[in-house]
CSV table of C-alpha atoms and ligand atoms in Angstrom, one decimal:
chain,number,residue,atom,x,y,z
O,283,UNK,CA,-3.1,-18.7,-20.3
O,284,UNK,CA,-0.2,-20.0,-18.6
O,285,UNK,CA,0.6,-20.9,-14.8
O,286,UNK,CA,3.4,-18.0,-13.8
O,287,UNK,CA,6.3,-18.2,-11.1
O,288,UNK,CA,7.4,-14.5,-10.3
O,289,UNK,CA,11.0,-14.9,-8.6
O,290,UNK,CA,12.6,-11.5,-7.8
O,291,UNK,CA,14.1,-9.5,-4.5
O,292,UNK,CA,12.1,-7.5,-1.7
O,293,UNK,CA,10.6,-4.5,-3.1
O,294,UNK,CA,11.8,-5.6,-7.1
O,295,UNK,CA,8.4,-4.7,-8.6
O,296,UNK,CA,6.7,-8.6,-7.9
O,297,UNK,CA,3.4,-7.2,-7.1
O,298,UNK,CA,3.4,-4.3,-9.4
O,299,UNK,CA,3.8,-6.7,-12.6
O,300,UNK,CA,1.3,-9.3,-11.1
O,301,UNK,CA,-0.8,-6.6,-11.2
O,302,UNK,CA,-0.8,-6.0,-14.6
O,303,UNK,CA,-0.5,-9.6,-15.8
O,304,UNK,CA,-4.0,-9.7,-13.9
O,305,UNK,CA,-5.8,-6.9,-15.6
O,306,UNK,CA,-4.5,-8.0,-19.4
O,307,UNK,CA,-4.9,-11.6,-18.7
O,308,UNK,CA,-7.6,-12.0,-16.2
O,309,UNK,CA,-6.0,-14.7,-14.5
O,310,UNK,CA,-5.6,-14.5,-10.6
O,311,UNK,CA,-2.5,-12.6,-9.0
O,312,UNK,CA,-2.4,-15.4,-5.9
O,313,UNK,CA,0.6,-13.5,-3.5
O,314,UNK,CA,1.4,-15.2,-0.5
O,315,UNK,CA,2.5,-11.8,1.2
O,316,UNK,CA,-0.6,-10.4,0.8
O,317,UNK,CA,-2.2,-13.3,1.9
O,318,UNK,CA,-0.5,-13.6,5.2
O,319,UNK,CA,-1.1,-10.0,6.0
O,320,UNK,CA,-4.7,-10.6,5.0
O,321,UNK,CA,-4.7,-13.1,8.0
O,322,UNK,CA,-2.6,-11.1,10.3
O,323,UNK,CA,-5.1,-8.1,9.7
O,324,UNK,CA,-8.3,-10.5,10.8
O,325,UNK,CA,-6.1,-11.8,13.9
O,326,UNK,CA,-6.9,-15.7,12.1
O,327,UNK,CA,-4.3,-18.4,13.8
O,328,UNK,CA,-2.5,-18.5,10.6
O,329,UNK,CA,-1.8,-14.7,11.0
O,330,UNK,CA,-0.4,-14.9,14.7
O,331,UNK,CA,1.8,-17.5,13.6
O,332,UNK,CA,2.9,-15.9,10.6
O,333,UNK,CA,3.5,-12.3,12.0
O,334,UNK,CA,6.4,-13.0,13.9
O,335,UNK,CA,8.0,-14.1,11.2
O,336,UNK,CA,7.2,-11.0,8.8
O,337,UNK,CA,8.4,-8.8,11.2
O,338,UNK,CA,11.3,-10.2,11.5
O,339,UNK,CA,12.1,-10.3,8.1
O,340,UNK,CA,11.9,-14.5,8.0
O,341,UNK,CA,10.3,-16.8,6.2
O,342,UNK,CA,6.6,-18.2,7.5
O,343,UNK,CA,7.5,-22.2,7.8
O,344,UNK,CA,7.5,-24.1,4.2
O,345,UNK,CA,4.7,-26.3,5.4
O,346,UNK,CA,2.4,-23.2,6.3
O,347,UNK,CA,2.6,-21.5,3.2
O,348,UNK,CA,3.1,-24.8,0.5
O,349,UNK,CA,-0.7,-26.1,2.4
O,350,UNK,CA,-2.1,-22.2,1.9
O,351,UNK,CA,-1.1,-22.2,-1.9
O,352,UNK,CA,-2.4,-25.8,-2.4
O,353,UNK,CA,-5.9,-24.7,-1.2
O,354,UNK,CA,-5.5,-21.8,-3.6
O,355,UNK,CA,-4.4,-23.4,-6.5
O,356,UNK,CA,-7.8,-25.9,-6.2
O,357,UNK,CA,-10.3,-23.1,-6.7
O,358,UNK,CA,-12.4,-22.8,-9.9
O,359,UNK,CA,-10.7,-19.9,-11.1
O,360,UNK,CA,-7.3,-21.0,-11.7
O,361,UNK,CA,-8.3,-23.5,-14.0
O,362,UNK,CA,-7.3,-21.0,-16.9
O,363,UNK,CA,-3.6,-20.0,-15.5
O,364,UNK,CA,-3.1,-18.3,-12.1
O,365,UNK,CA,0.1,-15.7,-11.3
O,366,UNK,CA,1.8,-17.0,-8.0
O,367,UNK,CA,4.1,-13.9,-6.1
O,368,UNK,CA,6.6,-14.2,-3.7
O,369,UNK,CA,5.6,-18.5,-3.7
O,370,UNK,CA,7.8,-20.4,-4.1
O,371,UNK,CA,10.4,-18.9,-2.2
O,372,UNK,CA,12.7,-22.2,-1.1
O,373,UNK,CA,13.5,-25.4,-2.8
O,374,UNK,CA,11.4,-27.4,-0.6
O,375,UNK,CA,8.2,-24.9,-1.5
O,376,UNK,CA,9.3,-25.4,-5.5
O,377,UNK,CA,9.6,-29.2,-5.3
O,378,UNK,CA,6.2,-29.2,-3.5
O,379,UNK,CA,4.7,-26.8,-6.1
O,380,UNK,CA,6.1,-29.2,-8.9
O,381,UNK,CA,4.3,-31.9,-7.8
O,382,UNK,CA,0.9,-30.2,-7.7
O,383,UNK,CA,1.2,-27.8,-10.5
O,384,UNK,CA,2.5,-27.5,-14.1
O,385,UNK,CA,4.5,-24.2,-13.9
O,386,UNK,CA,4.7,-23.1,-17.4
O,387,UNK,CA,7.4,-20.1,-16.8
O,388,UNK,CA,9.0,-18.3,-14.2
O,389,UNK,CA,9.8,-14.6,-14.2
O,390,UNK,CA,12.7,-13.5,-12.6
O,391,UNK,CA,12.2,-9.3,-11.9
O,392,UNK,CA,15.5,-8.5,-11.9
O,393,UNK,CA,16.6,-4.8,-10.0
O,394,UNK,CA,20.0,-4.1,-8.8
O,395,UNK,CA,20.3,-3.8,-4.7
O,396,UNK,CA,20.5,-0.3,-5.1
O,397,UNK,CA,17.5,0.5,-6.7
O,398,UNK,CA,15.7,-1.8,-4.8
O,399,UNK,CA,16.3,-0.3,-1.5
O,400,UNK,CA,15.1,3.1,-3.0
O,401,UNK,CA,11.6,1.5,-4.4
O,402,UNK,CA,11.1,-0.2,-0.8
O,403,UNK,CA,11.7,2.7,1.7
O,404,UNK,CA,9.3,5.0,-1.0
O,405,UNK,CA,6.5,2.8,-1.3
O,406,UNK,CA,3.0,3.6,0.6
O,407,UNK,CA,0.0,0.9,0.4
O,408,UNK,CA,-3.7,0.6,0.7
O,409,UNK,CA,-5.4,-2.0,2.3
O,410,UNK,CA,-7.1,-2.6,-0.6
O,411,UNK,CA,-4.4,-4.2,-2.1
O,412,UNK,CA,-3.2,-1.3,-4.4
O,413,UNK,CA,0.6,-0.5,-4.2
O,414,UNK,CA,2.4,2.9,-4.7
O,415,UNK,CA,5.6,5.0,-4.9
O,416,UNK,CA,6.3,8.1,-3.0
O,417,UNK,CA,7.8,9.3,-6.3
O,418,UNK,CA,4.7,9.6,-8.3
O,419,UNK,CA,2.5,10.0,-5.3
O,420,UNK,CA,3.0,13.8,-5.3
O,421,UNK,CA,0.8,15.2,-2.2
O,422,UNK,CA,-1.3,12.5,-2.3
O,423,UNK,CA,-1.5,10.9,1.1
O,424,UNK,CA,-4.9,8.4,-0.1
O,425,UNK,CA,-5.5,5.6,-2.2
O,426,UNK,CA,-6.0,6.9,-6.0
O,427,UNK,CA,-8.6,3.4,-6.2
O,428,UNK,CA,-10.6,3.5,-3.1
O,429,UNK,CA,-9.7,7.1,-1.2
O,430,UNK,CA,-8.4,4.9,2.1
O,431,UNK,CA,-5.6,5.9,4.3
O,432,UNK,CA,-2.2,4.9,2.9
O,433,UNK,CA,0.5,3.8,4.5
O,434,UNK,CA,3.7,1.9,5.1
O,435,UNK,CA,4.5,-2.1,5.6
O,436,UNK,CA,5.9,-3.0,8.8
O,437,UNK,CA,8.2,-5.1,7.4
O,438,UNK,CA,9.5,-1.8,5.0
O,439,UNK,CA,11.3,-1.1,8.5
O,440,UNK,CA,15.6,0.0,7.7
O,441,UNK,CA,16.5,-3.1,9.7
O,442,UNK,CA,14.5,-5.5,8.4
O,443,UNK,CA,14.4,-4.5,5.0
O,444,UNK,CA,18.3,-5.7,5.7
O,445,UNK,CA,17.6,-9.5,6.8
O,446,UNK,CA,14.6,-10.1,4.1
O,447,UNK,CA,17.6,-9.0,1.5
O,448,UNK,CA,19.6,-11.7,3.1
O,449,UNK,CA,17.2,-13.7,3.3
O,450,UNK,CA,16.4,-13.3,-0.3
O,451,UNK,CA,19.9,-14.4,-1.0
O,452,UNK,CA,20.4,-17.5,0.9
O,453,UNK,CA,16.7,-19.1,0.5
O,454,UNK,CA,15.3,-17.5,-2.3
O,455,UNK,CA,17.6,-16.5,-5.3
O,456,UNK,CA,19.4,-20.2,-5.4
O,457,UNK,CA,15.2,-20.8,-7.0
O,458,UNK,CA,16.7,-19.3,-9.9
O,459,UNK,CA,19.2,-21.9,-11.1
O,460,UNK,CA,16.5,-24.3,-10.2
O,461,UNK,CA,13.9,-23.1,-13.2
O,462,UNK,CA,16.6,-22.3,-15.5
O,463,UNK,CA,17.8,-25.8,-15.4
O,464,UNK,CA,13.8,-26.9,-16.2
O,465,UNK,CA,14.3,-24.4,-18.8
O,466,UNK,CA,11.3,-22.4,-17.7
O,467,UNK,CA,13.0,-18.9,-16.6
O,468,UNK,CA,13.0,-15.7,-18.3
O,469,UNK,CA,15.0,-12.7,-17.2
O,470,UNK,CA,13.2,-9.1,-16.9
O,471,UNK,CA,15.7,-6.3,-16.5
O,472,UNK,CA,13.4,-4.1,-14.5
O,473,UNK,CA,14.9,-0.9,-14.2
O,474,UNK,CA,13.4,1.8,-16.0
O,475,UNK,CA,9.0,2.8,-16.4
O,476,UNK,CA,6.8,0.5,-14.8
O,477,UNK,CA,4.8,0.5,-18.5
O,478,UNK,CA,8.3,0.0,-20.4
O,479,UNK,CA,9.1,-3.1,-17.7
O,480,UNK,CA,5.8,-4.6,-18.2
O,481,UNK,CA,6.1,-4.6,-22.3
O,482,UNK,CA,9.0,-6.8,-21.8
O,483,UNK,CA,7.0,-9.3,-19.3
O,484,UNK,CA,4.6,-9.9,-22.0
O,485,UNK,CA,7.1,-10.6,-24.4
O,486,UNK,CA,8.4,-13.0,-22.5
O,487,UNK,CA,4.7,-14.6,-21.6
O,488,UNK,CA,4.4,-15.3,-25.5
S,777,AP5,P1,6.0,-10.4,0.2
S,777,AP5,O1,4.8,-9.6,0.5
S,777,AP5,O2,6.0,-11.4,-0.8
S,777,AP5,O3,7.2,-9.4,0.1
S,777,AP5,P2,8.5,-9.5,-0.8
S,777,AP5,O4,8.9,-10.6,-1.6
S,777,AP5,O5,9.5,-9.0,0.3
S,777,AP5,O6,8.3,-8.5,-1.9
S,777,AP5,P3,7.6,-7.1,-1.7
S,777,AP5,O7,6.1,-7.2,-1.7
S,777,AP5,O8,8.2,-6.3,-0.6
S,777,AP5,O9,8.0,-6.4,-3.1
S,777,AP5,P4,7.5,-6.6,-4.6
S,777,AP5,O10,8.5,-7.3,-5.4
S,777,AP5,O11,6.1,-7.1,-4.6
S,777,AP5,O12,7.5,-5.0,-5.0
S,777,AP5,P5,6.3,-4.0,-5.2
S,777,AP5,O13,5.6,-4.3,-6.5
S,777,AP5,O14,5.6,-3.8,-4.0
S,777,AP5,O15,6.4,-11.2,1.6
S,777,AP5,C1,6.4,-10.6,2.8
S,777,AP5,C2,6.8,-11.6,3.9
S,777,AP5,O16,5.8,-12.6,4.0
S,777,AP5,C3,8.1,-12.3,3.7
S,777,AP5,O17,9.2,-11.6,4.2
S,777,AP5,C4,7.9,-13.6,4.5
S,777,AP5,O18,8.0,-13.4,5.9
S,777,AP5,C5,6.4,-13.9,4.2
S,777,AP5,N1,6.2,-14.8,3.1
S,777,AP5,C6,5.5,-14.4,1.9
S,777,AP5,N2,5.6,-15.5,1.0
S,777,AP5,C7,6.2,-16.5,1.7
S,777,AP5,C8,6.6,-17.8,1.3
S,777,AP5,N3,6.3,-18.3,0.1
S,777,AP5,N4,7.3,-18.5,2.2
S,777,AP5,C9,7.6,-18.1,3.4
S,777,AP5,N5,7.3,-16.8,3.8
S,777,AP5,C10,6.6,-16.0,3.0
S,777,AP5,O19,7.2,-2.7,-5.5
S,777,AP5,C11,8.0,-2.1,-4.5
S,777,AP5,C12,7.9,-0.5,-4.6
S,777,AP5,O20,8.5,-0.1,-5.8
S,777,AP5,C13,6.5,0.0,-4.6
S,777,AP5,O21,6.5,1.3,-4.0
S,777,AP5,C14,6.2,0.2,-6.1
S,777,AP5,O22,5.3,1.3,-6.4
S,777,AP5,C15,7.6,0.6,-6.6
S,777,AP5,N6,7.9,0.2,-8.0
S,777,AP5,C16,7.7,-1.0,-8.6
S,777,AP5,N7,8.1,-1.0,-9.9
S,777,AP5,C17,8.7,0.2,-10.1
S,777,AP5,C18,9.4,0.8,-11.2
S,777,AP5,N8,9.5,0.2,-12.3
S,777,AP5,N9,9.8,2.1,-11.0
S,777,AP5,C19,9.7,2.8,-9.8
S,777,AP5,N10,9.0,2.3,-8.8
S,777,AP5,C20,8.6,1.0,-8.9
S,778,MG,MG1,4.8,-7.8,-3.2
């Protein structure tokens, strides 16, 4: 299987698809997100450091994250292809990627801003990792997976759901003319079913 770049806004869908690509390909969903709250959750160093960043909608330093991947990427079980979301997420991080890794394609999830404010301030999460939207949750106020608790990212806050969207912009998106010159990005337009959205993603993972 291949080694996968997921590029794509705040709340686009990243870990929804990643989750998918898993569970058809069995290869690891490694996101940097969830390992940073991970490490917030157990109170580790890492996660002091990196909470004041998440909460205020910044990026965690480049060297932080790009040393945490690095680790990742050397365990047994990406040997067959790994799915990286929400890494990289500057030039420096990509250019430090490259020279470690052989990315074989990068997604970009592509939602307009409007529909990507409405799937951020409607999702609900389990600490279990499992990801939902108010919109198909109906009464349901527990995990469907593991019957915990849901409930809402801090960082889903109005205001700084505001700077990670301009954070996005400045740091993030200019990653996409950096793949597509290495000739290794594919569009997704994912608006629409999450099934529908993920039929396209393996087409473009043949
Ligand atoms: P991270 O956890 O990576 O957050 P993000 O990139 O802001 O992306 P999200 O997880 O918010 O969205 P997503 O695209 O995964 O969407 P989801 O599938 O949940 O990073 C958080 C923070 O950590 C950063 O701000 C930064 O501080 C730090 N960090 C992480 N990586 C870093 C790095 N490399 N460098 C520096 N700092 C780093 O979907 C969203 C909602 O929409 C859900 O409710 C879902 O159910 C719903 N949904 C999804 N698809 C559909 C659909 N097709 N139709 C309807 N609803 C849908
Ligand atoms: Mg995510």
């Amino acid at each position: 299987m291949k080694n996968i770049v997921l590029l794509g806004a705040p709340g686009a869908g990243k870990g929804t698809q990643a989750a998918l690509i898993r569970e058809e390909f069995h290869i690891p969903h490694i996101s940097t997100g969830d390992i940073l709250r991970r490490n917030i959750k157990e109170g580790t160093p890492l996660g002091v450091t990196a909470k004041k960043y998440i909460d205020a909608g910044e990026l965690v330093p480049d060297d932080v994250v790009i040393g945490l991947v690095e680790l990742r990427l050397k365990e047994d079980d990406c040997k067959d292809g790994y799915i990286l979301d929400g890494f990289p997420r500057t030039i420096p991080q990509a250019e430090s990627l490259d020279k470690v890794a052989r990315i074989d394609v990068a997604l970009n999830i592509d939602v307009p801003f409007d529909v990507i404010m409405e799937r951020m301030s409607g999702r609900r999460v389990c600490a279990c990792g499992e990801t939902y939207h108010v919109s198909t949750l109906g009464d349901a106020t527990t995990c469907q997976k593991c019957g915990k608790e849901l409930f809402i990212r801090d960082d889903d806050r109005p205001e700084t759901v505001e700077n990670r969207l301009r954070v996005y912009e400045k740091q993030t998106a200019p990653l996409i003319d950096y793949y597509r010159k290495q000739g290794k990005l594919k569009d997704v337009n994912a608006v629409g079913e999450i099934d529908k959205i993920f039929e396209d993603v393996k087409k473009a993972l043949i």
